[in-house]
PDB file of C-alpha atoms in Angstrom:
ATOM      1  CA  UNK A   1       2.885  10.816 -11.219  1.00 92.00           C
ATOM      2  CA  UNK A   2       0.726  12.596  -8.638  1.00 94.00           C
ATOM      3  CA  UNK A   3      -0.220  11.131  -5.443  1.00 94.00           C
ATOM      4  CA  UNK A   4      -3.786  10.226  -6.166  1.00 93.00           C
ATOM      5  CA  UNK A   5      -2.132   8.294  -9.139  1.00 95.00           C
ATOM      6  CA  UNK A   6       0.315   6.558  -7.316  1.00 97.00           C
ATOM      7  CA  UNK A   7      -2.319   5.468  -4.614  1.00 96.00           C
ATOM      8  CA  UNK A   8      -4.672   4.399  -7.417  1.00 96.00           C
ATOM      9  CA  UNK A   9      -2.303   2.555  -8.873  1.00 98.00           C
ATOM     10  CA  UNK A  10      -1.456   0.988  -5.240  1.00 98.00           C
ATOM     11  CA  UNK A  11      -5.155  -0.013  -5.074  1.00 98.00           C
ATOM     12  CA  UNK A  12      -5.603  -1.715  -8.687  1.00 98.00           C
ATOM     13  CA  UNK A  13      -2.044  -3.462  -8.308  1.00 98.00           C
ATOM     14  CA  UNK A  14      -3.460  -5.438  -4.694  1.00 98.00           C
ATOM     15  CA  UNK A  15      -7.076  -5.463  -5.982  1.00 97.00           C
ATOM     16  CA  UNK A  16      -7.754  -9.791  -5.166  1.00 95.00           C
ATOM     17  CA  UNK A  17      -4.507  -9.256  -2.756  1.00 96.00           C
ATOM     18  CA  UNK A  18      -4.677  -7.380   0.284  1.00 96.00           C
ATOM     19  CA  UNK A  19      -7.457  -5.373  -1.162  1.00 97.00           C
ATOM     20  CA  UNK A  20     -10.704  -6.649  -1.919  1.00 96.00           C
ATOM     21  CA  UNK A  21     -12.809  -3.823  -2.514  1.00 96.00           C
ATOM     22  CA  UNK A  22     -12.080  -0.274  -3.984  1.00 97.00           C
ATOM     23  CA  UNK A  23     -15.155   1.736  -4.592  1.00 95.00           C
ATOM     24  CA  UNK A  24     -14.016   5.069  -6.302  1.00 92.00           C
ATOM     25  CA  UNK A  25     -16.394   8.100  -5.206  1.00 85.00           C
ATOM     26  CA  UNK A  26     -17.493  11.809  -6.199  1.00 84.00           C
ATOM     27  CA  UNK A  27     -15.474  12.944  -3.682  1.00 86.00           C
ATOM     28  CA  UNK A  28     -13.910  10.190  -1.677  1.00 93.00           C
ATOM     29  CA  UNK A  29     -12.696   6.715  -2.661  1.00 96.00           C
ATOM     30  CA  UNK A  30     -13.043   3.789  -0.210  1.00 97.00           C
ATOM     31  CA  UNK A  31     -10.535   0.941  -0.665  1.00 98.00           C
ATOM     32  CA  UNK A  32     -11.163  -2.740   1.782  1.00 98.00           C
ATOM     33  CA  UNK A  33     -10.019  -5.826   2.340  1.00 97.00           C
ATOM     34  CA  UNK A  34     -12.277  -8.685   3.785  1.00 94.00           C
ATOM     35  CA  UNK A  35      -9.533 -10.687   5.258  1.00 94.00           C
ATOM     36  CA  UNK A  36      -7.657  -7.934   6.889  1.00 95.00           C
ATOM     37  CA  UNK A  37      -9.268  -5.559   9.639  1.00 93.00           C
ATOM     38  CA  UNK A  38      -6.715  -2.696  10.315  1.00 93.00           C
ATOM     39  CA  UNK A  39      -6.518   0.969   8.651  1.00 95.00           C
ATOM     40  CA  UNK A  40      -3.385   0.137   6.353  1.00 95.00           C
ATOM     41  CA  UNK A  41      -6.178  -2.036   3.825  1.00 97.00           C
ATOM     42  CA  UNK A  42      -9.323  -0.097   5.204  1.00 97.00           C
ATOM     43  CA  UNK A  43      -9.482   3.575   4.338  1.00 98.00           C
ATOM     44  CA  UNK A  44     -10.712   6.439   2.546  1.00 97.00           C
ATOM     45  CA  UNK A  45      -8.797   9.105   0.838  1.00 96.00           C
ATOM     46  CA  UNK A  46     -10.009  12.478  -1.411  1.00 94.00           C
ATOM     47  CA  UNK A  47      -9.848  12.409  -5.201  1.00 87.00           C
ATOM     48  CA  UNK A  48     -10.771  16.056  -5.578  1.00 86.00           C
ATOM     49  CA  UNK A  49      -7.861  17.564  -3.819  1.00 83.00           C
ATOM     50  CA  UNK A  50     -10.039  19.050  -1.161  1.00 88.00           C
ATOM     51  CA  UNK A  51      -9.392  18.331   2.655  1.00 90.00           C
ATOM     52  CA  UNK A  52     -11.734  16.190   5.061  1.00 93.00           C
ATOM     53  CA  UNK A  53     -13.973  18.215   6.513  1.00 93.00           C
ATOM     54  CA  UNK A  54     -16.402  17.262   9.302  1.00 94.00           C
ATOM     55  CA  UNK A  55     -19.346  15.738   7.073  1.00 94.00           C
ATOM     56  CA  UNK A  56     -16.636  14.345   5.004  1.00 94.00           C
ATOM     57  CA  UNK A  57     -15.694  12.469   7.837  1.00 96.00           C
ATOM     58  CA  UNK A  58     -18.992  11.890   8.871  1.00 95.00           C
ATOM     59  CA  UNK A  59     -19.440  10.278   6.136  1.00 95.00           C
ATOM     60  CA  UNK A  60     -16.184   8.237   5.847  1.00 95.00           C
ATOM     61  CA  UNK A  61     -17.210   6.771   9.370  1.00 95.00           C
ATOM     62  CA  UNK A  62     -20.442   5.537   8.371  1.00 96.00           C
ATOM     63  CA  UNK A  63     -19.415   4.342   5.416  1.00 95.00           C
ATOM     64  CA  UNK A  64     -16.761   1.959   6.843  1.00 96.00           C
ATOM     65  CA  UNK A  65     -18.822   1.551   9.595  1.00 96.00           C
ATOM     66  CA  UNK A  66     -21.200  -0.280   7.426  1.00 96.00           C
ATOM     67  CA  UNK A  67     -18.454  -2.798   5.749  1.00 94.00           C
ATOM     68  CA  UNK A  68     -17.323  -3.587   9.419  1.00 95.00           C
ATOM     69  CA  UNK A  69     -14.133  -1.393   9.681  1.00 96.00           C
ATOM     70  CA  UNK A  70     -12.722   1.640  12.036  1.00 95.00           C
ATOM     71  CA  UNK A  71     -12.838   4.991  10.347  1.00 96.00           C
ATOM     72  CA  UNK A  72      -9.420   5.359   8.722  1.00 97.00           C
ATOM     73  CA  UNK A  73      -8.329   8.152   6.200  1.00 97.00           C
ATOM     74  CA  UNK A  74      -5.290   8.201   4.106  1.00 97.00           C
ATOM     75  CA  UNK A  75      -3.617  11.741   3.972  1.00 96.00           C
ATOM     76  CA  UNK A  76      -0.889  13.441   2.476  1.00 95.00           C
ATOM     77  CA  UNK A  77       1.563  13.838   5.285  1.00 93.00           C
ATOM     78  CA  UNK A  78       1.720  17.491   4.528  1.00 92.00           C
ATOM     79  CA  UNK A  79      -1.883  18.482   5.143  1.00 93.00           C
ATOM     80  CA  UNK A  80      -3.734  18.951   8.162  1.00 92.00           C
ATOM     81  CA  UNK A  81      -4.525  16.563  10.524  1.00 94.00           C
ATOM     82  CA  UNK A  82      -8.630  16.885  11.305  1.00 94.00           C
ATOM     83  CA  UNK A  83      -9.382  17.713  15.339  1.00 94.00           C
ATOM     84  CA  UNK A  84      -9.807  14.744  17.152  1.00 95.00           C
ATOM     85  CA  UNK A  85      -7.682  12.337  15.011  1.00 96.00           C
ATOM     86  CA  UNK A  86      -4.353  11.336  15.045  1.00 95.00           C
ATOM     87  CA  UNK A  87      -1.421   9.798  12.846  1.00 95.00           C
ATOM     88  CA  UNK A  88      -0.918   5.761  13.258  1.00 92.00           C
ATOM     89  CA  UNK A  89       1.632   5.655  10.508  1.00 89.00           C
ATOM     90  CA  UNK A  90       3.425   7.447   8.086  1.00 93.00           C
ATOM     91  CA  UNK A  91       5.177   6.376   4.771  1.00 95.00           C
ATOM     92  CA  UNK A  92       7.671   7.938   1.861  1.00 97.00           C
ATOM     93  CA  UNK A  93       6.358   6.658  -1.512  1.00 98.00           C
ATOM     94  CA  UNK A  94       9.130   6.160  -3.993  1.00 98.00           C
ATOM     95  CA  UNK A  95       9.656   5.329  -7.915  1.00 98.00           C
ATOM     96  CA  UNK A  96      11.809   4.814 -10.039  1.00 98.00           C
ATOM     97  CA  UNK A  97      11.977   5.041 -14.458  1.00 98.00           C
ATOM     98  CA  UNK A  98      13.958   2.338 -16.445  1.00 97.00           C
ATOM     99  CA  UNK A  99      16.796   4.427 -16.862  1.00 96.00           C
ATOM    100  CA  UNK A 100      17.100   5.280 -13.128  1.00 96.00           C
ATOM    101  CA  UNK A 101      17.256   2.277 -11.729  1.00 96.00           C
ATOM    102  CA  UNK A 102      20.876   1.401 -10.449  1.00 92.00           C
ATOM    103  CA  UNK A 103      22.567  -2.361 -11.404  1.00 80.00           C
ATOM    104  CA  UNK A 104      25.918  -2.863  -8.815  1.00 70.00           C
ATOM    105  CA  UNK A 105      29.035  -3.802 -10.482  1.00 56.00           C
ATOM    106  CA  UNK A 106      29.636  -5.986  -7.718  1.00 58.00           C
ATOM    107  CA  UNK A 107      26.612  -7.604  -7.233  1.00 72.00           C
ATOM    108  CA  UNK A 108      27.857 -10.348  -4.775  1.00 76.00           C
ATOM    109  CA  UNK A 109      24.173 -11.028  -3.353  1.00 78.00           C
ATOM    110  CA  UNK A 110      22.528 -11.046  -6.452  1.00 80.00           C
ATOM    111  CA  UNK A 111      25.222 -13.672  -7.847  1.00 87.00           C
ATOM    112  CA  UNK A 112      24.862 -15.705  -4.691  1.00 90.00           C
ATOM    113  CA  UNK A 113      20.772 -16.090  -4.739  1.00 95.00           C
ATOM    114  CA  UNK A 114      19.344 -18.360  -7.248  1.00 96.00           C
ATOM    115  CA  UNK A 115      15.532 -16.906  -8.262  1.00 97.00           C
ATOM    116  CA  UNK A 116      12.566 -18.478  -9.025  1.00 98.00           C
ATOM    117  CA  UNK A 117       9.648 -16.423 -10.744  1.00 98.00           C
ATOM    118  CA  UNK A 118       6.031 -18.406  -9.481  1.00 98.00           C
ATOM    119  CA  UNK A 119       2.491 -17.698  -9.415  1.00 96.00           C
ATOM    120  CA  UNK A 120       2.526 -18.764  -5.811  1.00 96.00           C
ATOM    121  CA  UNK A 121       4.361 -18.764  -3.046  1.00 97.00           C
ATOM    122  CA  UNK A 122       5.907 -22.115  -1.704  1.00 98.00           C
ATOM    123  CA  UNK A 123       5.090 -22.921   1.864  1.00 97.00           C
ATOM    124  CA  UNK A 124       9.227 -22.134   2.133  1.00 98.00           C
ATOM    125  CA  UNK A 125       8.613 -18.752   1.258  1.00 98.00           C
ATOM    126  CA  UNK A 126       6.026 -17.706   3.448  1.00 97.00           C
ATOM    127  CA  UNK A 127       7.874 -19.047   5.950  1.00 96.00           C
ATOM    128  CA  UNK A 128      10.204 -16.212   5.208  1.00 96.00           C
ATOM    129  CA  UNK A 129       7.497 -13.776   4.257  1.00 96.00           C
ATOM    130  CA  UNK A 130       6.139 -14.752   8.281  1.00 93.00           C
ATOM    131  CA  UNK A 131       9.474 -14.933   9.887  1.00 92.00           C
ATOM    132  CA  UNK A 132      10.202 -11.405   8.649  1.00 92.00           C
ATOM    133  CA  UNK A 133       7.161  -9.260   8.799  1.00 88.00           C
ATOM    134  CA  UNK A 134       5.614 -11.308  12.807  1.00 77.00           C
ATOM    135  CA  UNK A 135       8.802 -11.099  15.038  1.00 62.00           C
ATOM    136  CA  UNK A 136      11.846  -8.467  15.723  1.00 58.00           C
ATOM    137  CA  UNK A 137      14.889 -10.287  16.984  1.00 55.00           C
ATOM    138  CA  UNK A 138      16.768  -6.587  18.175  1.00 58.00           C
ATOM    139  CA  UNK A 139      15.961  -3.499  18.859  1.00 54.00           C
ATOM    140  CA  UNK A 140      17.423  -1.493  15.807  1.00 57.00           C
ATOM    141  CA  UNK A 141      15.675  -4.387  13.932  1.00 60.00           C
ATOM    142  CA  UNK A 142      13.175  -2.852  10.579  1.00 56.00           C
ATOM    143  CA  UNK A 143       9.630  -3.572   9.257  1.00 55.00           C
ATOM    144  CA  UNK A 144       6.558  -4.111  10.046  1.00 56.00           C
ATOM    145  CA  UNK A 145       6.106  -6.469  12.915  1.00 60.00           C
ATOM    146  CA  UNK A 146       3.531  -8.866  14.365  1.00 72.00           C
ATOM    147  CA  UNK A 147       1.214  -8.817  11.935  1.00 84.00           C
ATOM    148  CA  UNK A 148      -1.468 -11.152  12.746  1.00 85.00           C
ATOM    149  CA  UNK A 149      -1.705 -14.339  11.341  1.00 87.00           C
ATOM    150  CA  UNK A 150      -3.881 -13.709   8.187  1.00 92.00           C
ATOM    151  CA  UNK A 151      -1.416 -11.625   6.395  1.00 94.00           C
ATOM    152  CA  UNK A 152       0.290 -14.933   5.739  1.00 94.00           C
ATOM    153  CA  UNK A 153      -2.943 -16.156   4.213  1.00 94.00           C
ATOM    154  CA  UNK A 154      -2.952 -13.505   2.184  1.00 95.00           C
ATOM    155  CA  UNK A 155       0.052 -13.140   0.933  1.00 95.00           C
ATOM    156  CA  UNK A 156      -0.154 -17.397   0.156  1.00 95.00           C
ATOM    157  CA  UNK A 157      -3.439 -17.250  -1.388  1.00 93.00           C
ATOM    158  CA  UNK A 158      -3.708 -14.018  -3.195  1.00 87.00           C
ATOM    159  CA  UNK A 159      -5.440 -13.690  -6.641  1.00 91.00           C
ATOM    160  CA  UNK A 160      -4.593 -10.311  -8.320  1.00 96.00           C
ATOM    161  CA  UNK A 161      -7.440  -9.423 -10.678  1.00 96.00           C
ATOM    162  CA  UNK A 162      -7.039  -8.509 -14.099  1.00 96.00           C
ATOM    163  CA  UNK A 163      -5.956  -7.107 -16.072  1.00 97.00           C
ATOM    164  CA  UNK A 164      -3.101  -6.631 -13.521  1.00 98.00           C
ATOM    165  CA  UNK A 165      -0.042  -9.569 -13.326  1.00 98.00           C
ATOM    166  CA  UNK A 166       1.336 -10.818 -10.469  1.00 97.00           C
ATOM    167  CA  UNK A 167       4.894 -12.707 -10.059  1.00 98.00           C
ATOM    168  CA  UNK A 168       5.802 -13.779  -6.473  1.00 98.00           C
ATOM    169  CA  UNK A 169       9.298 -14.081  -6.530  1.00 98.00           C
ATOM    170  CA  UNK A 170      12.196 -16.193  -4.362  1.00 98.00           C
ATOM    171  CA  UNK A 171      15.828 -16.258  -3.630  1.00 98.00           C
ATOM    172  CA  UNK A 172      17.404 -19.189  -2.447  1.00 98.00           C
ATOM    173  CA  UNK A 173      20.712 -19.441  -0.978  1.00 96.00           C
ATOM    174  CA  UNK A 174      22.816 -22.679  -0.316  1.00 94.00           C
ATOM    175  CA  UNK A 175      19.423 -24.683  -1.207  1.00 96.00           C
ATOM    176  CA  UNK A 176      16.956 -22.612   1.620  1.00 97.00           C
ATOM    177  CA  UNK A 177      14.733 -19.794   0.356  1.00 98.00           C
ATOM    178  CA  UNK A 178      16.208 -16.611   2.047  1.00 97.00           C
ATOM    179  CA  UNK A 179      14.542 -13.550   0.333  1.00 97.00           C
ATOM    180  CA  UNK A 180      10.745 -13.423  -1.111  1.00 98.00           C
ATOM    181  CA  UNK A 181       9.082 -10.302  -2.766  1.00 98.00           C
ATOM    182  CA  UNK A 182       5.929  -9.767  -4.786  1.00 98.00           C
ATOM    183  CA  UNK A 183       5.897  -7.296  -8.105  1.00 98.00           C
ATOM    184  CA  UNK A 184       2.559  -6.539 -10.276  1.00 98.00           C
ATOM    185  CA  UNK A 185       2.238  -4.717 -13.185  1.00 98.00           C
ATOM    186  CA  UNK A 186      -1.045  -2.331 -13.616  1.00 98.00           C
ATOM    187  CA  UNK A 187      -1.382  -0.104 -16.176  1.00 98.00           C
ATOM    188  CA  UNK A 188       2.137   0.299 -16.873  1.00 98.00           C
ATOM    189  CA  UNK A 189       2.790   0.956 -13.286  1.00 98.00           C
ATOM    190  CA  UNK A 190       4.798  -1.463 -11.200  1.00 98.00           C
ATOM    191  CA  UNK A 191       4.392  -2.118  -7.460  1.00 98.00           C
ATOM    192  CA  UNK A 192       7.186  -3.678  -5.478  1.00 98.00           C
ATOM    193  CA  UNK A 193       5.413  -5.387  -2.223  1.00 97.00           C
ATOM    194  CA  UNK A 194       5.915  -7.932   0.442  1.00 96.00           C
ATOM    195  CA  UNK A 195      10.063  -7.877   0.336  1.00 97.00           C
ATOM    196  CA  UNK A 196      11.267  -9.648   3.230  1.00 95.00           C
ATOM    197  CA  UNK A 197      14.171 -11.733   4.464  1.00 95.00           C
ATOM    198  CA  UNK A 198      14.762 -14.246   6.923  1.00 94.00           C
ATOM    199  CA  UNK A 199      16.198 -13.058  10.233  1.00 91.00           C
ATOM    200  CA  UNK A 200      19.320 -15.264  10.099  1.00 92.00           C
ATOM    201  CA  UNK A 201      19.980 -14.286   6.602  1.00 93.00           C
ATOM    202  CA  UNK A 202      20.431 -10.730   6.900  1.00 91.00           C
ATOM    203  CA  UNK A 203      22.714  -8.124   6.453  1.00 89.00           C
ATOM    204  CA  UNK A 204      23.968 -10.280   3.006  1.00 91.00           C
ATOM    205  CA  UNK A 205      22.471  -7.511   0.404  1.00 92.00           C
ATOM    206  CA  UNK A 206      19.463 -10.349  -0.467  1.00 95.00           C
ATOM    207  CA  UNK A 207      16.639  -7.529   0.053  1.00 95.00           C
ATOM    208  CA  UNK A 208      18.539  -4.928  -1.934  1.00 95.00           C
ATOM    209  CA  UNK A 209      19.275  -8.005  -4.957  1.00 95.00           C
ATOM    210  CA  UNK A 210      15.297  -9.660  -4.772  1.00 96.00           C
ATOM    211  CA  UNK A 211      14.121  -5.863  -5.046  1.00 97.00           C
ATOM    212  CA  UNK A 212      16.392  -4.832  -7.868  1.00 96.00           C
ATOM    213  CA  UNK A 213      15.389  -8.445  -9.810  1.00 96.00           C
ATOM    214  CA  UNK A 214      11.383  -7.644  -9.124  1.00 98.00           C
ATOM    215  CA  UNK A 215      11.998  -4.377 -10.465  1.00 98.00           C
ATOM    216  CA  UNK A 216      13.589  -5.327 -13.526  1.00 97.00           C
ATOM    217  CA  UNK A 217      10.969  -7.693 -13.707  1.00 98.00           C
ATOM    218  CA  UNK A 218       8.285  -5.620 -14.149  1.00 98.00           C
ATOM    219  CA  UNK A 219       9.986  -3.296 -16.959  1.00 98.00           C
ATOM    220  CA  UNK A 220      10.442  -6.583 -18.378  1.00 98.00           C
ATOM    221  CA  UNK A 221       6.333  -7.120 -18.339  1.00 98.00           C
ATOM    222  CA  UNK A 222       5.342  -3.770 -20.058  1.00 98.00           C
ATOM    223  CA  UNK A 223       5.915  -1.091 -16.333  1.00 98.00           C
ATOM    224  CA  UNK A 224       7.263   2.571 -17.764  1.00 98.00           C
ATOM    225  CA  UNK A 225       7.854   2.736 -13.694  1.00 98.00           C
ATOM    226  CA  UNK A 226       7.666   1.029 -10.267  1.00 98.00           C
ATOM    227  CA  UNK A 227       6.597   2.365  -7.375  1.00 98.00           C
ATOM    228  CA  UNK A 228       6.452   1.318  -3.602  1.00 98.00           C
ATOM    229  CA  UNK A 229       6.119   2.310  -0.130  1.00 97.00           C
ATOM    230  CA  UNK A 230       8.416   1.977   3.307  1.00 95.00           C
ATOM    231  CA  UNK A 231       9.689   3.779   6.622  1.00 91.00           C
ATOM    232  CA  UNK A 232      10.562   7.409   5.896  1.00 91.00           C
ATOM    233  CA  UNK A 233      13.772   8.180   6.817  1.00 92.00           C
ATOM    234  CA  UNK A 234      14.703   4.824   7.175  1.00 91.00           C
ATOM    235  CA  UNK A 235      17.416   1.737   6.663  1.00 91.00           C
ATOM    236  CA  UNK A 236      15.349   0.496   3.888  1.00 93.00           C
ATOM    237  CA  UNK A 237      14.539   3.952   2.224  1.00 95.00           C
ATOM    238  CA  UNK A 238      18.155   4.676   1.651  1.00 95.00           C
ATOM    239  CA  UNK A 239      18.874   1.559   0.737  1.00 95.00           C
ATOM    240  CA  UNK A 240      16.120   1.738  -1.855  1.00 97.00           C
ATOM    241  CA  UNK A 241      17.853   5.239  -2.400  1.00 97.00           C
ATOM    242  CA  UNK A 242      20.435   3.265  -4.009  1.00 95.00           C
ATOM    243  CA  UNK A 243      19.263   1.807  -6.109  1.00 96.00           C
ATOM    244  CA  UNK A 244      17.616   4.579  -7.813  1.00 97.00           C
ATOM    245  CA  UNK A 245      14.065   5.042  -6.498  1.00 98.00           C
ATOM    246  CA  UNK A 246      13.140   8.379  -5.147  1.00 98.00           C
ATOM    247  CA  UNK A 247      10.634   9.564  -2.534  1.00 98.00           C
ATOM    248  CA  UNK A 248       8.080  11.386  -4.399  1.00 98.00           C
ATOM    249  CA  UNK A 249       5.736  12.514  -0.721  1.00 97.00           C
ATOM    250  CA  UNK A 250       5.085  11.667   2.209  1.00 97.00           C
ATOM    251  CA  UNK A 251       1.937   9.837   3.182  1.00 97.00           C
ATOM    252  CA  UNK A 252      -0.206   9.400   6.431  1.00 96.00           C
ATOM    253  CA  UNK A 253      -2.965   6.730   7.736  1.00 96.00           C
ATOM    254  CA  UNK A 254      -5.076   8.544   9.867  1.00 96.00           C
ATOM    255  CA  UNK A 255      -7.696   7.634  12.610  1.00 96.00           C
ATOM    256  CA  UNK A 256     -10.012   9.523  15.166  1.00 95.00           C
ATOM    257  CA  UNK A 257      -8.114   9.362  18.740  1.00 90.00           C
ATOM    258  CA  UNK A 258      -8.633   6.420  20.658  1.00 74.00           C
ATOM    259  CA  UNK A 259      -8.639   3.856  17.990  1.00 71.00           C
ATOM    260  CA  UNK A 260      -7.836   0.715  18.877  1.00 59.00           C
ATOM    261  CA  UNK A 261      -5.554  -0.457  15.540  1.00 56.00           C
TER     262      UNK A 261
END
């Protein structure tokens, strides 16, 4: 799968979720979100291969400009960065086949977590979803963190558009959610999203068991592969490592210097 594919698919399988809008051009595509203001749902990225020049960007600007958002572009992290913009974050994408993905003979987490498959989130698990992805508790701590507060909206309220499915799925431990992630199924491709755990229930393997049961999930519901997105280089990259997804490239959100994100 090459990387226009993979960010394609990305697109369709949040289209009615943390994207709203995806208008696929000649030579650039632009993909929004009303609820959400900042580059990572709110950018444009080149479907021809070619590099942004200086009317592409020109145009990318005013085009963005004109649906309310900053200029953002979304690069591979291998090309060049245009003069007078800079790199606000950069992701390994990953996937995995059926017949990669890893099961653990000893599987404690996974045994310990009791799942439930819904088509939306309980007000339990976006209390986890919240907890996770708003605060750090150290400083070796992962993720993504203080996200403002309508990413929790989102995530509570979203409506994936056909013909895409959606599953938001739950662990509970002891009788308290503990683990949430999201999986949707586009085109045969599956998208692993919003995996997060509760701060006090860490370092238990719930991530690595919620993430293995979404992907088995979606090979269940008619995916030939799952892909996602995280830290390069990171805690959660290898652990994804292990269970069989592998980083395909490197990607980059990029935005003239200055931006306030």
């Amino acid at each position: 799968m090459t990387p226009y594919e993979m960010i394609n698919a990305h697109i369709h399988l949040n289209l009615g979720v943390y994207f709203d809008r995806y208008d696929p051009g000649n030579d650039f595509c632009v993909a929004t979100s009303l609820r959400i203001k900042d580059y990572y749902w709110n950018f444009a990225f080149r479907n021809d291969g070619q590099s942004f020049d200086d009317s592409a960007l020109e145009k990318v600007e005013k085009t963005l400009s004109s649906l309310d958002r900053g200029p953002a572009v979304y690069l591979l992290a291998a090309e060049p960065i245009p003069p007078g913009w800079s790199v606000q974050d950069e992701e390994a994408w990953m996937i995995v086949g059926p017949d990669s993905l890893k099961s653990s003979a000893d599987d404690r987490a996974g045994e310990q977590l009791q799942f439930r498959e819904l088509d939306r989130p309980l007000s339990e698990m976006r209390e986890v979803f919240e907890d996770a992805y708003s605060s750090e508790t150290t400083d070796d701590d992962i993720g993504y963190f203080r996200l403002p507060p309508e990413y929790g909206d989102v995530y509570e309220h979203s409506a994936l558009r056909p013909p895409a499915t959606l599953c938001h799925l739950g662990g509970w431990w002891d009788g308290k959610c503990v683990t949430v992630a999201t999986i949707a199924v586009w085109n045969g491709i599956g998208g692993v999203y919003s995996v997060a755990t509760a701060h006090k229930s860490r370092r238990h393997g719930f991530g690595k068991a919620i993430s293995r049961y979404a992907t088995k999930w979606a090979f269940r519901n008619g995916a030939t592969a799952v892909l996602l997105q995280t830290a390069a280089n990171s805690e959660v990259e290898r652990m994804y490592q292990t269970l069989g997804f592998c980083r395909t490239h490197l990607g980059a959100f990029v935005t003239p210097l200055g931006t306030q994100c």
